[in-house]
Amino acid sequence: MKKFLYIFLLAILSCSPNRESLPAPEKVKIYQVPDPLSEEFDIGSGAVPEINGIKIIWGRVPNVSGYKIYRGEMKSGKVEFEFYYDVMSRAGVADTFFIDTNVEFRKRYFYFVRAYNRDNVEGEPSDTISFELYLKPSLISPGNNSQVNADTLIFRWDDPNGGGDFVIRVKNSQTGNLIWIYIYRSFGDFSVRFNADSKAKENLFSGGQYKWRVDRVQFGQSAGSKSNWGVFYVK
């Protein structure tokens, strides 16, 4: 009887269709660290204003179960990578970015991403990006939600890194438009008058709500940080 049952089950299993294996996923497109002077500087990998961390962004790949992030560090003159994090693909959940908060300041990290399917088969590795995170500049004035005079507006901040190159950005909070961007280099005096170069795209209007930020940048080196956004109103 037992022999008959075994033969019967074997016959059923042999007639069952095998699950078709899927091909390896497509290569992931990873977004590089943008130029610090780009108007779309926040659309890309690198520092983030909200927290201290390195953001990695990539494009969606169809029919995958998730994405594996590999992180590398320089050791003995070469970059050594290891698996770092699994971003599972879920409906209705953002799954094409990751913020690495387990980082040391002034240390360069390297990243690439591979998509994988339900069989855990990984696709080609994406291109590699790298970034070195600096300490955030601290905004001093105008204070958050303060009221200012447009004619006498001066931005002041502190830099725990000791100074260097900065990019100051001012946006219209209501429209989201970037109205002024300015490069400033200093190792001591961290203050700039609004529209110091007379290149603002629009004037600051009475009653308007605006926000500003200071980025500590290292041109051409994929390194730096972004302060939090500060909000102010014009009298």
PDB file of C-alpha atoms in Angstrom:
ATOM      1  CA  MET A   1       0.000   0.000   0.000  1.00  0.00           C
ATOM      2  CA  LYS A   2       2.766   2.417   0.928  1.00  0.00           C
ATOM      3  CA  LYS A   3       4.588   1.576  -2.308  1.00  0.00           C
ATOM      4  CA  PHE A   4       1.431   2.250  -4.327  1.00  0.00           C
ATOM      5  CA  LEU A   5       0.905   5.636  -2.617  1.00  0.00           C
ATOM      6  CA  TYR A   6       4.520   6.634  -3.300  1.00  0.00           C
ATOM      7  CA  ILE A   7       4.187   5.762  -7.005  1.00  0.00           C
ATOM      8  CA  PHE A   8       0.881   7.681  -7.187  1.00  0.00           C
ATOM      9  CA  LEU A   9       2.385  10.860  -5.674  1.00  0.00           C
ATOM     10  CA  LEU A  10       5.449  10.617  -7.895  1.00  0.00           C
ATOM     11  CA  ALA A  11       3.214  10.385 -10.957  1.00  0.00           C
ATOM     12  CA  ILE A  12       1.288  13.509  -9.919  1.00  0.00           C
ATOM     13  CA  LEU A  13       4.446  15.518  -9.276  1.00  0.00           C
ATOM     14  CA  SER A  14       5.978  14.448 -12.568  1.00  0.00           C
ATOM     15  CA  CYS A  15       2.886  15.675 -14.426  1.00  0.00           C
ATOM     16  CA  SER A  16       2.793  19.021 -12.615  1.00  0.00           C
ATOM     17  CA  PRO A  17       4.092  21.941 -14.709  1.00  0.00           C
ATOM     18  CA  ASN A  18       7.393  23.390 -13.549  1.00  0.00           C
ATOM     19  CA  ARG A  19       7.370  27.062 -12.591  1.00  0.00           C
ATOM     20  CA  GLU A  20       9.030  28.974 -15.391  1.00  0.00           C
ATOM     21  CA  SER A  21      12.273  30.556 -14.276  1.00  0.00           C
ATOM     22  CA  LEU A  22      12.577  34.275 -14.889  1.00  0.00           C
ATOM     23  CA  PRO A  23      15.449  35.941 -16.721  1.00  0.00           C
ATOM     24  CA  ALA A  24      17.851  38.085 -14.737  1.00  0.00           C
ATOM     25  CA  PRO A  25      16.493  41.635 -14.194  1.00  0.00           C
ATOM     26  CA  GLU A  26      17.655  44.593 -16.224  1.00  0.00           C
ATOM     27  CA  LYS A  27      20.597  46.690 -15.122  1.00  0.00           C
ATOM     28  CA  VAL A  28      19.602  49.352 -12.618  1.00  0.00           C
ATOM     29  CA  LYS A  29      20.088  52.978 -13.606  1.00  0.00           C
ATOM     30  CA  ILE A  30      21.555  54.777 -10.600  1.00  0.00           C
ATOM     31  CA  TYR A  31      21.311  58.567 -10.404  1.00  0.00           C
ATOM     32  CA  GLN A  32      24.673  60.272 -10.084  1.00  0.00           C
ATOM     33  CA  VAL A  33      25.494  63.088  -7.680  1.00  0.00           C
ATOM     34  CA  PRO A  34      24.422  66.262  -9.545  1.00  0.00           C
ATOM     35  CA  ASP A  35      26.396  69.447 -10.020  1.00  0.00           C
ATOM     36  CA  PRO A  36      26.039  71.653  -6.890  1.00  0.00           C
ATOM     37  CA  LEU A  37      24.950  74.580  -9.069  1.00  0.00           C
ATOM     38  CA  SER A  38      22.191  72.666 -10.844  1.00  0.00           C
ATOM     39  CA  GLU A  39      18.680  73.959 -10.248  1.00  0.00           C
ATOM     40  CA  GLU A  40      17.694  70.298  -9.790  1.00  0.00           C
ATOM     41  CA  PHE A  41      20.461  69.642  -7.270  1.00  0.00           C
ATOM     42  CA  ASP A  42      18.052  67.725  -5.012  1.00  0.00           C
ATOM     43  CA  ILE A  43      17.117  65.292  -7.790  1.00  0.00           C
ATOM     44  CA  GLY A  44      20.000  62.884  -7.481  1.00  0.00           C
ATOM     45  CA  SER A  45      22.147  60.971  -5.059  1.00  0.00           C
ATOM     46  CA  GLY A  46      24.198  62.648  -2.329  1.00  0.00           C
ATOM     47  CA  ALA A  47      23.471  64.643   0.827  1.00  0.00           C
ATOM     48  CA  VAL A  48      19.952  65.408   2.036  1.00  0.00           C
ATOM     49  CA  PRO A  49      18.694  68.475   3.959  1.00  0.00           C
ATOM     50  CA  GLU A  50      16.479  66.609   6.412  1.00  0.00           C
ATOM     51  CA  ILE A  51      19.012  64.336   8.132  1.00  0.00           C
ATOM     52  CA  ASN A  52      22.685  63.408   8.184  1.00  0.00           C
ATOM     53  CA  GLY A  53      22.931  60.683   5.582  1.00  0.00           C
ATOM     54  CA  ILE A  54      23.813  59.753   2.015  1.00  0.00           C
ATOM     55  CA  LYS A  55      20.902  59.257  -0.366  1.00  0.00           C
ATOM     56  CA  ILE A  56      21.100  56.709  -3.192  1.00  0.00           C
ATOM     57  CA  ILE A  57      18.461  57.001  -5.938  1.00  0.00           C
ATOM     58  CA  TRP A  58      17.846  54.666  -8.868  1.00  0.00           C
ATOM     59  CA  GLY A  59      15.294  54.041 -11.600  1.00  0.00           C
ATOM     60  CA  ARG A  60      12.558  51.425 -11.313  1.00  0.00           C
ATOM     61  CA  VAL A  61      13.118  48.052 -12.987  1.00  0.00           C
ATOM     62  CA  PRO A  62       9.991  46.078 -14.075  1.00  0.00           C
ATOM     63  CA  ASN A  63       9.054  42.670 -12.653  1.00  0.00           C
ATOM     64  CA  VAL A  64      11.507  42.553  -9.761  1.00  0.00           C
ATOM     65  CA  SER A  65      11.191  41.536  -6.120  1.00  0.00           C
ATOM     66  CA  GLY A  66      13.563  44.179  -4.855  1.00  0.00           C
ATOM     67  CA  TYR A  67      16.960  45.830  -5.009  1.00  0.00           C
ATOM     68  CA  LYS A  68      20.185  44.955  -3.214  1.00  0.00           C
ATOM     69  CA  ILE A  69      22.523  47.751  -2.250  1.00  0.00           C
ATOM     70  CA  TYR A  70      26.238  47.089  -2.033  1.00  0.00           C
ATOM     71  CA  ARG A  71      28.471  49.486  -0.120  1.00  0.00           C
ATOM     72  CA  GLY A  72      32.204  49.813  -0.462  1.00  0.00           C
ATOM     73  CA  GLU A  73      34.992  51.411   1.534  1.00  0.00           C
ATOM     74  CA  MET A  74      38.599  52.108   0.655  1.00  0.00           C
ATOM     75  CA  LYS A  75      40.864  49.509   2.273  1.00  0.00           C
ATOM     76  CA  SER A  76      44.560  49.014   1.567  1.00  0.00           C
ATOM     77  CA  GLY A  77      44.357  51.196  -1.521  1.00  0.00           C
ATOM     78  CA  LYS A  78      41.332  49.541  -3.138  1.00  0.00           C
ATOM     79  CA  VAL A  79      37.548  49.624  -2.754  1.00  0.00           C
ATOM     80  CA  GLU A  80      36.071  46.543  -1.104  1.00  0.00           C
ATOM     81  CA  PHE A  81      32.319  46.007  -1.534  1.00  0.00           C
ATOM     82  CA  GLU A  82      29.893  43.933   0.484  1.00  0.00           C
ATOM     83  CA  PHE A  83      26.132  43.449   0.484  1.00  0.00           C
ATOM     84  CA  TYR A  84      24.632  46.208   2.633  1.00  0.00           C
ATOM     85  CA  TYR A  85      20.838  46.496   2.411  1.00  0.00           C
ATOM     86  CA  ASP A  86      17.799  44.902   0.767  1.00  0.00           C
ATOM     87  CA  VAL A  87      15.058  47.248  -0.453  1.00  0.00           C
ATOM     88  CA  MET A  88      12.056  45.003  -1.107  1.00  0.00           C
ATOM     89  CA  SER A  89       9.638  46.017  -3.854  1.00  0.00           C
ATOM     90  CA  ARG A  90       6.145  46.599  -2.475  1.00  0.00           C
ATOM     91  CA  ALA A  91       3.053  48.046  -4.105  1.00  0.00           C
ATOM     92  CA  GLY A  92       2.413  51.613  -3.024  1.00  0.00           C
ATOM     93  CA  VAL A  93       5.753  51.939  -1.220  1.00  0.00           C
ATOM     94  CA  ALA A  94       8.672  54.026  -2.479  1.00  0.00           C
ATOM     95  CA  ASP A  95      11.355  51.495  -3.350  1.00  0.00           C
ATOM     96  CA  THR A  96      13.810  53.346  -5.572  1.00  0.00           C
ATOM     97  CA  PHE A  97      15.836  55.197  -2.970  1.00  0.00           C
ATOM     98  CA  PHE A  98      17.738  54.520   0.216  1.00  0.00           C
ATOM     99  CA  ILE A  99      19.311  56.868   2.787  1.00  0.00           C
ATOM    100  CA  ASP A 100      22.398  55.524   4.491  1.00  0.00           C
ATOM    101  CA  THR A 101      22.615  57.104   7.947  1.00  0.00           C
ATOM    102  CA  ASN A 102      25.267  54.731   9.274  1.00  0.00           C
ATOM    103  CA  VAL A 103      28.155  56.800   7.940  1.00  0.00           C
ATOM    104  CA  GLU A 104      31.142  58.686   9.298  1.00  0.00           C
ATOM    105  CA  PHE A 105      31.744  62.314   8.362  1.00  0.00           C
ATOM    106  CA  ARG A 106      34.591  63.051   5.977  1.00  0.00           C
ATOM    107  CA  LYS A 107      34.817  59.437   4.859  1.00  0.00           C
ATOM    108  CA  ARG A 108      34.083  58.366   1.280  1.00  0.00           C
ATOM    109  CA  TYR A 109      31.593  55.564   0.624  1.00  0.00           C
ATOM    110  CA  PHE A 110      30.912  53.769  -2.657  1.00  0.00           C
ATOM    111  CA  TYR A 111      27.590  52.255  -3.752  1.00  0.00           C
ATOM    112  CA  PHE A 112      26.051  50.190  -6.518  1.00  0.00           C
ATOM    113  CA  VAL A 113      22.603  48.563  -6.811  1.00  0.00           C
ATOM    114  CA  ARG A 114      21.417  45.268  -8.309  1.00  0.00           C
ATOM    115  CA  ALA A 115      17.787  44.321  -8.940  1.00  0.00           C
ATOM    116  CA  TYR A 116      16.719  40.756  -8.149  1.00  0.00           C
ATOM    117  CA  ASN A 117      13.708  38.613  -9.119  1.00  0.00           C
ATOM    118  CA  ARG A 118      11.547  36.119  -7.199  1.00  0.00           C
ATOM    119  CA  ASP A 119      14.225  33.442  -7.626  1.00  0.00           C
ATOM    120  CA  ASN A 120      16.780  35.793  -6.032  1.00  0.00           C
ATOM    121  CA  VAL A 121      18.621  36.034  -9.346  1.00  0.00           C
ATOM    122  CA  GLU A 122      20.410  39.376  -9.502  1.00  0.00           C
ATOM    123  CA  GLY A 123      20.869  41.540 -12.567  1.00  0.00           C
ATOM    124  CA  GLU A 124      23.979  43.409 -13.595  1.00  0.00           C
ATOM    125  CA  PRO A 125      25.359  45.888 -11.060  1.00  0.00           C
ATOM    126  CA  SER A 126      24.521  49.515 -11.688  1.00  0.00           C
ATOM    127  CA  ASP A 127      27.205  52.092 -12.231  1.00  0.00           C
ATOM    128  CA  THR A 128      29.010  52.996  -9.025  1.00  0.00           C
ATOM    129  CA  ILE A 129      28.593  56.303  -7.213  1.00  0.00           C
ATOM    130  CA  SER A 130      30.582  57.647  -4.281  1.00  0.00           C
ATOM    131  CA  PHE A 131      30.042  60.406  -1.754  1.00  0.00           C
ATOM    132  CA  GLU A 132      31.774  61.966   1.240  1.00  0.00           C
ATOM    133  CA  LEU A 133      29.464  63.554   3.804  1.00  0.00           C
ATOM    134  CA  TYR A 134      30.397  66.767   5.632  1.00  0.00           C
ATOM    135  CA  LEU A 135      28.800  68.271   8.729  1.00  0.00           C
ATOM    136  CA  LYS A 136      25.748  70.426   8.027  1.00  0.00           C
ATOM    137  CA  PRO A 137      25.961  74.225   8.126  1.00  0.00           C
ATOM    138  CA  SER A 138      23.754  75.651  10.891  1.00  0.00           C
ATOM    139  CA  LEU A 139      21.402  78.481   9.890  1.00  0.00           C
ATOM    140  CA  ILE A 140      21.468  81.505  12.229  1.00  0.00           C
ATOM    141  CA  SER A 141      19.399  84.251  10.628  1.00  0.00           C
ATOM    142  CA  PRO A 142      16.826  84.898   9.456  1.00  0.00           C
ATOM    143  CA  GLY A 143      15.398  82.601  12.117  1.00  0.00           C
ATOM    144  CA  ASN A 144      12.791  80.068  11.138  1.00  0.00           C
ATOM    145  CA  ASN A 145       9.380  81.650  10.436  1.00  0.00           C
ATOM    146  CA  SER A 146      10.769  85.127  11.161  1.00  0.00           C
ATOM    147  CA  GLN A 147       9.747  88.359   9.401  1.00  0.00           C
ATOM    148  CA  VAL A 148      12.380  90.281   7.442  1.00  0.00           C
ATOM    149  CA  ASN A 149      12.807  93.442   5.401  1.00  0.00           C
ATOM    150  CA  ALA A 150      13.645  92.601   1.810  1.00  0.00           C
ATOM    151  CA  ASP A 151      16.023  95.567   1.440  1.00  0.00           C
ATOM    152  CA  THR A 152      18.207  94.611   4.418  1.00  0.00           C
ATOM    153  CA  LEU A 153      18.047  90.813   4.305  1.00  0.00           C
ATOM    154  CA  ILE A 154      21.344  89.138   5.217  1.00  0.00           C
ATOM    155  CA  PHE A 155      21.790  85.391   5.504  1.00  0.00           C
ATOM    156  CA  ARG A 156      24.031  84.207   8.355  1.00  0.00           C
ATOM    157  CA  TRP A 157      25.124  80.692   9.244  1.00  0.00           C
ATOM    158  CA  ASP A 158      27.847  78.736  10.991  1.00  0.00           C
ATOM    159  CA  ASP A 159      29.982  75.989   9.495  1.00  0.00           C
ATOM    160  CA  PRO A 160      31.348  73.256  11.804  1.00  0.00           C
ATOM    161  CA  ASN A 161      33.680  72.166   9.000  1.00  0.00           C
ATOM    162  CA  GLY A 162      35.748  75.341   9.295  1.00  0.00           C
ATOM    163  CA  GLY A 163      34.676  76.986   6.075  1.00  0.00           C
ATOM    164  CA  GLY A 164      35.192  76.449   2.368  1.00  0.00           C
ATOM    165  CA  ASP A 165      32.818  76.696  -0.590  1.00  0.00           C
ATOM    166  CA  PHE A 166      29.099  77.276  -0.094  1.00  0.00           C
ATOM    167  CA  VAL A 167      26.047  77.515  -2.311  1.00  0.00           C
ATOM    168  CA  ILE A 168      23.157  79.600  -0.959  1.00  0.00           C
ATOM    169  CA  ARG A 169      19.697  78.848  -2.351  1.00  0.00           C
ATOM    170  CA  VAL A 170      16.501  80.861  -1.946  1.00  0.00           C
ATOM    171  CA  LYS A 171      13.136  79.518  -3.084  1.00  0.00           C
ATOM    172  CA  ASN A 172       9.623  80.877  -3.260  1.00  0.00           C
ATOM    173  CA  SER A 173       7.789  78.553  -0.840  1.00  0.00           C
ATOM    174  CA  GLN A 174       4.466  79.060  -2.573  1.00  0.00           C
ATOM    175  CA  THR A 175       5.589  78.287  -6.117  1.00  0.00           C
ATOM    176  CA  GLY A 176       8.677  76.173  -5.413  1.00  0.00           C
ATOM    177  CA  ASN A 177      10.656  78.288  -7.868  1.00  0.00           C
ATOM    178  CA  LEU A 178      14.361  78.806  -7.238  1.00  0.00           C
ATOM    179  CA  ILE A 179      14.810  82.579  -7.268  1.00  0.00           C
ATOM    180  CA  TRP A 180      18.450  82.970  -6.237  1.00  0.00           C
ATOM    181  CA  ILE A 181      21.545  80.801  -6.142  1.00  0.00           C
ATOM    182  CA  TYR A 182      24.913  82.160  -5.080  1.00  0.00           C
ATOM    183  CA  ILE A 183      28.444  80.761  -4.655  1.00  0.00           C
ATOM    184  CA  TYR A 184      30.355  81.994  -1.618  1.00  0.00           C
ATOM    185  CA  ARG A 185      33.804  81.050  -0.343  1.00  0.00           C
ATOM    186  CA  SER A 186      34.850  81.862   3.196  1.00  0.00           C
ATOM    187  CA  PHE A 187      36.754  80.460   6.168  1.00  0.00           C
ATOM    188  CA  GLY A 188      35.478  82.891   8.767  1.00  0.00           C
ATOM    189  CA  ASP A 189      32.691  85.298   7.792  1.00  0.00           C
ATOM    190  CA  PHE A 190      29.596  83.239   7.016  1.00  0.00           C
ATOM    191  CA  SER A 191      27.160  85.936   5.919  1.00  0.00           C
ATOM    192  CA  VAL A 192      25.796  87.062   2.560  1.00  0.00           C
ATOM    193  CA  ARG A 193      23.398  89.840   1.606  1.00  0.00           C
ATOM    194  CA  PHE A 194      20.446  88.667  -0.490  1.00  0.00           C
ATOM    195  CA  ASN A 195      20.976  89.282  -4.208  1.00  0.00           C
ATOM    196  CA  ALA A 196      24.592  90.374  -3.662  1.00  0.00           C
ATOM    197  CA  ASP A 197      25.321  89.690  -7.327  1.00  0.00           C
ATOM    198  CA  SER A 198      22.085  91.315  -8.629  1.00  0.00           C
ATOM    199  CA  LYS A 199      21.150  88.023 -10.361  1.00  0.00           C
ATOM    200  CA  ALA A 200      17.997  87.074  -8.451  1.00  0.00           C
ATOM    201  CA  LYS A 201      15.272  85.861 -10.822  1.00  0.00           C
ATOM    202  CA  GLU A 202      12.574  87.772  -8.975  1.00  0.00           C
ATOM    203  CA  ASN A 203      12.175  90.277  -6.166  1.00  0.00           C
ATOM    204  CA  LEU A 204      11.051  89.399  -2.664  1.00  0.00           C
ATOM    205  CA  PHE A 205       7.472  90.616  -2.308  1.00  0.00           C
ATOM    206  CA  SER A 206       5.763  91.868   0.822  1.00  0.00           C
ATOM    207  CA  GLY A 207       3.688  89.090   2.388  1.00  0.00           C
ATOM    208  CA  GLY A 208       5.583  86.410   0.522  1.00  0.00           C
ATOM    209  CA  GLN A 209       6.832  83.201   2.102  1.00  0.00           C
ATOM    210  CA  TYR A 210      10.332  82.036   1.192  1.00  0.00           C
ATOM    211  CA  LYS A 211      12.859  79.421   2.274  1.00  0.00           C
ATOM    212  CA  TRP A 212      16.636  79.338   2.196  1.00  0.00           C
ATOM    213  CA  ARG A 213      19.394  76.778   2.544  1.00  0.00           C
ATOM    214  CA  VAL A 214      23.189  76.653   2.651  1.00  0.00           C
ATOM    215  CA  ASP A 215      25.059  73.775   1.008  1.00  0.00           C
ATOM    216  CA  ARG A 216      28.663  73.023   1.914  1.00  0.00           C
ATOM    217  CA  VAL A 217      30.174  71.829  -1.361  1.00  0.00           C
ATOM    218  CA  GLN A 218      33.384  70.405  -2.750  1.00  0.00           C
ATOM    219  CA  PHE A 219      33.249  71.161  -6.459  1.00  0.00           C
ATOM    220  CA  GLY A 220      34.084  68.151  -8.635  1.00  0.00           C
ATOM    221  CA  GLN A 221      34.527  65.791  -5.677  1.00  0.00           C
ATOM    222  CA  SER A 222      31.011  64.415  -4.897  1.00  0.00           C
ATOM    223  CA  ALA A 223      31.249  65.624  -1.318  1.00  0.00           C
ATOM    224  CA  GLY A 224      29.530  68.054   1.009  1.00  0.00           C
ATOM    225  CA  SER A 225      26.325  68.559   2.995  1.00  0.00           C
ATOM    226  CA  LYS A 226      23.017  70.440   2.933  1.00  0.00           C
ATOM    227  CA  SER A 227      21.603  72.487   5.790  1.00  0.00           C
ATOM    228  CA  ASN A 228      17.962  72.210   6.749  1.00  0.00           C
ATOM    229  CA  TRP A 229      15.614  74.628   4.998  1.00  0.00           C
ATOM    230  CA  GLY A 230      14.827  77.820   6.894  1.00  0.00           C
ATOM    231  CA  VAL A 231      11.516  79.653   6.296  1.00  0.00           C
ATOM    232  CA  PHE A 232      11.004  83.422   6.425  1.00  0.00           C
ATOM    233  CA  TYR A 233       8.324  85.967   5.545  1.00  0.00           C
ATOM    234  CA  VAL A 234       8.793  89.378   3.987  1.00  0.00           C
ATOM    235  CA  LYS A 235       7.193  92.310   5.812  1.00  0.00           C
TER     236      LYS A 235
END
